[in-house]
mmCIF file of C-alpha atoms in Angstrom:
data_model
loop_
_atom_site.group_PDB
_atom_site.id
_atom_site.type_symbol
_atom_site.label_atom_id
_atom_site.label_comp_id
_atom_site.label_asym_id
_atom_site.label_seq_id
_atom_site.Cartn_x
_atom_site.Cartn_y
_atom_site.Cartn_z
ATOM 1 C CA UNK T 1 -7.799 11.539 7.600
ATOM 2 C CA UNK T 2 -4.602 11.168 5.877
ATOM 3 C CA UNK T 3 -1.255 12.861 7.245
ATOM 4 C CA UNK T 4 1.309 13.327 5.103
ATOM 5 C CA UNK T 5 5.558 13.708 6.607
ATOM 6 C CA UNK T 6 7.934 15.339 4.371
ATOM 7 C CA UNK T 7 11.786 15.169 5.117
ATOM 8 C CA UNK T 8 14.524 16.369 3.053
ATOM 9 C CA UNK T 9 14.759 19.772 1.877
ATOM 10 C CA UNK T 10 18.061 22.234 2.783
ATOM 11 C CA UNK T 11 20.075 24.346 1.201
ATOM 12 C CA UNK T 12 22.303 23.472 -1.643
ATOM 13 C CA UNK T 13 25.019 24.819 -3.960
ATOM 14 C CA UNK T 14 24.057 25.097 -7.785
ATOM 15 C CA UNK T 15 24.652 21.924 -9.511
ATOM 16 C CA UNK T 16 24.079 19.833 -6.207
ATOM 17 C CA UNK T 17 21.747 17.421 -5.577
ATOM 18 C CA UNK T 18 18.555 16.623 -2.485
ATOM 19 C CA UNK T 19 16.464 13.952 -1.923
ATOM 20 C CA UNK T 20 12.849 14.396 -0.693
ATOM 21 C CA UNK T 21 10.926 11.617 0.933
ATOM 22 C CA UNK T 22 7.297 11.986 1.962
ATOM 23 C CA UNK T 23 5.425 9.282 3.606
ATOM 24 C CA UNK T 24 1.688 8.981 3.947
ATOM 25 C CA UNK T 25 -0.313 7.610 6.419
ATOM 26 C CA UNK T 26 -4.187 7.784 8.153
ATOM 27 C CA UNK T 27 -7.391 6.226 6.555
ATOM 28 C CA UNK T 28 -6.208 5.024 3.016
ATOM 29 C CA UNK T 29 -8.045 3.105 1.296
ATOM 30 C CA UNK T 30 -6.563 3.140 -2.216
ATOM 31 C CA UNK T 31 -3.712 5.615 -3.134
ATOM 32 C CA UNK T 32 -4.264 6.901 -6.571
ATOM 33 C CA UNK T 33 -1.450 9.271 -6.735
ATOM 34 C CA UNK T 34 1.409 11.139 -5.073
ATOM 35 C CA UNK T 35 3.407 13.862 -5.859
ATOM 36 C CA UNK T 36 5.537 16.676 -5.470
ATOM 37 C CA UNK T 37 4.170 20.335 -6.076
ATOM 38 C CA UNK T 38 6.547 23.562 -5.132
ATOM 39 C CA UNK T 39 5.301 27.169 -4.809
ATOM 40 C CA UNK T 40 7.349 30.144 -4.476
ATOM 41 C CA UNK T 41 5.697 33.733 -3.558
ATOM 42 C CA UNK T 42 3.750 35.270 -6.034
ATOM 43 C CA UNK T 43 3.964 32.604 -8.386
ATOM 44 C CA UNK T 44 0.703 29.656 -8.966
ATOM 45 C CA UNK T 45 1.937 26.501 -7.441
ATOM 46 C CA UNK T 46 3.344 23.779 -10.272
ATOM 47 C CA UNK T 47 3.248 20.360 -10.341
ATOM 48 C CA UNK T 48 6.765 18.830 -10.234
ATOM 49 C CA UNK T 49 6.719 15.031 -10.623
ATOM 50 C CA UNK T 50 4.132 12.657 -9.795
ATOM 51 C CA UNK T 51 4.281 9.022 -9.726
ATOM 52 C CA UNK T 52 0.316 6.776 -10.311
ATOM 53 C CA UNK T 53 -0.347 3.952 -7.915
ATOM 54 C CA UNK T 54 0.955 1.676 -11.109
ATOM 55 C CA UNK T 55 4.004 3.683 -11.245
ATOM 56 C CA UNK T 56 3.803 5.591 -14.295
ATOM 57 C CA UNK T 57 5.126 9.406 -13.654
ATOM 58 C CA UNK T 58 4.974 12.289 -14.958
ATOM 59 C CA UNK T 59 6.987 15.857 -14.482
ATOM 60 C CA UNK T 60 7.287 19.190 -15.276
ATOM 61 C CA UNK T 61 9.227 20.331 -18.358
ATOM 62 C CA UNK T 62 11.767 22.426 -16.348
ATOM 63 C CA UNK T 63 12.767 19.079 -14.133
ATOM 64 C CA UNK T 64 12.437 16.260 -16.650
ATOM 65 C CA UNK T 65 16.136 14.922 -16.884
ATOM 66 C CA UNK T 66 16.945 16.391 -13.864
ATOM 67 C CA UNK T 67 14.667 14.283 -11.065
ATOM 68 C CA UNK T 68 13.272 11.123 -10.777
ATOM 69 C CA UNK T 69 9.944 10.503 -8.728
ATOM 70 C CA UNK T 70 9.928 6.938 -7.152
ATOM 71 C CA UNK T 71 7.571 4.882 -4.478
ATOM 72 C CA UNK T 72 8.321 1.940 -2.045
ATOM 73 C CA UNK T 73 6.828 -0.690 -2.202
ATOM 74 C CA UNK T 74 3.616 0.106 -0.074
ATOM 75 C CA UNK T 75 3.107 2.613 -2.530
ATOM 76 C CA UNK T 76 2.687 4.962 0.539
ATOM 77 C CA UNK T 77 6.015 6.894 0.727
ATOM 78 C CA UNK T 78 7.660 8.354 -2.527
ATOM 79 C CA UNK T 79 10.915 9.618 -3.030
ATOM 80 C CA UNK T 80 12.091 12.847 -5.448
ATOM 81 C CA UNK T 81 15.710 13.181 -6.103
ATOM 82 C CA UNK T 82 17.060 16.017 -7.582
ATOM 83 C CA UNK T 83 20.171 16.663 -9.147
ATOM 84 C CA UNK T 84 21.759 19.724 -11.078
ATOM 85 C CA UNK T 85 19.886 21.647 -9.110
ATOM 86 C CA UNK T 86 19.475 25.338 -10.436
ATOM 87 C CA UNK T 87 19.093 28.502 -7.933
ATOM 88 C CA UNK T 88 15.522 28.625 -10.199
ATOM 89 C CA UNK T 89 14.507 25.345 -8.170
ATOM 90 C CA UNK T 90 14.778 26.975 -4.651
ATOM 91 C CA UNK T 91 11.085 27.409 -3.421
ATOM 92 C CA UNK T 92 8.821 25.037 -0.843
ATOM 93 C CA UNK T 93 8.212 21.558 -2.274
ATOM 94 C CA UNK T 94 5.035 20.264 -0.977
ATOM 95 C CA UNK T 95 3.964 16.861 -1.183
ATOM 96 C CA UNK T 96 0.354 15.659 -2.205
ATOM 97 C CA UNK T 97 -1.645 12.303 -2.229
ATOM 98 C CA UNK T 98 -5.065 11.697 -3.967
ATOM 99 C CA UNK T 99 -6.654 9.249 -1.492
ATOM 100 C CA UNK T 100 -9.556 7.120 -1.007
ATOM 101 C CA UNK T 101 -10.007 6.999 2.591
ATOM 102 C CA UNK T 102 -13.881 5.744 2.642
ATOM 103 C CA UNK T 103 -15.503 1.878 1.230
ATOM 104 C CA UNK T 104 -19.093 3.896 1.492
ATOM 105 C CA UNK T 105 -17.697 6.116 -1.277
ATOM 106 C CA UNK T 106 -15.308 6.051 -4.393
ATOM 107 C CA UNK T 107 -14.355 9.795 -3.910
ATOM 108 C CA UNK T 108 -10.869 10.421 -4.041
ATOM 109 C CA UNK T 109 -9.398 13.316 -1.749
ATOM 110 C CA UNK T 110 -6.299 15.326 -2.564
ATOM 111 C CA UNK T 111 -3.869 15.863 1.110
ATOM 112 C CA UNK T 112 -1.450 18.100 1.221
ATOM 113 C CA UNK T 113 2.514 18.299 3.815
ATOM 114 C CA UNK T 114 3.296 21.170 5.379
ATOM 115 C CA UNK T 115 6.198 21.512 3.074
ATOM 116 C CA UNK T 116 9.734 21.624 2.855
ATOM 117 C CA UNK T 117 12.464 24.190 1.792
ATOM 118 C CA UNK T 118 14.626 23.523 -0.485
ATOM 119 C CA UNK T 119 17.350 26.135 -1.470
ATOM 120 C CA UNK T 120 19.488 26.448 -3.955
ATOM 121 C CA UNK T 121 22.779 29.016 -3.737
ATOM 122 C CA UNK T 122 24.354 30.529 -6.907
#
C-alpha cells in the first residue's frame, strides 16, 4: 500500500500565495506520476498540475502561470505553489500518485490524500 501526507492548505486573501507539499510513502516500486487534483461540491474533480517521474508537468488552463508543480529529489514528495490566488481556487486539493507497488506485475495504481483546504477570501 501506498500512503500519501498532504500539508499546506489554509486560508488566504485574494492575490496571496500557499504552498502544498505531499509526500508519498508504502510499497513503491516505480512512481509514474504525482499530482494535485481539487474538487469543490457539485462540481467533477479537475486535474490541477502534475509533474511525470522525468519531470515533465502539466496543468490546468485556469492555473498555468499561476503555480508551479515540483518534486524532490526522491521523486516521492512534490510541491505546488500557488500564487495570485483567486477566491475561484478555494476548494480541497487532493494529492494523487500512480504507483507500481508489485515486481510480479507492471500495473500501475492511482492513491489518493485525504486532502487539504485551501481557501481563498475576496
Amino acid at each position: 500500500q501506498v500512503q500519501l501526507v498532504e500539508s499546506g492548505g489554509g486560508l488566504v486573501q485574494a492575490g496571496g500565495s500557499l504552498r502544498l507539499n505531499c509526500t508519498a510513502s508504502g510499497s513503491i516500486i516505480r512512481m509514474l506520476s504525482m499530482g494535485w487534483y481539487r474538487q469543490t461540491p457539485g462540481k467533477q474533480r479537475e486535474l490541477v498540475a502534475e509533474i511525470a517521474s522525468s519531470g515533465s508537468t502539466d496543468y490546468a488552463d485556469s492555473v498555468q502561470g499561476r503555480c508551479s508543480i515540483s518534486q524532490d529529489k526522491t521523486g516521492n514528495t512534490i510541491y505546488l505553489q500557488m500564487n495570485s490566488l483567486k477566491p475561484e481556487d478555494t476548494a480541497v486539493y487532493l494529492c494523487n500518485a500512480v504507483v507500481r507497488t508489485s515486481y510480479s506485475t507492471t500495473y500501475y495504481s492511482h492513491y489518493w490524500g485525504q486532502g487539504a483546504q485551501v481557501t481563498v477570501s475576496s
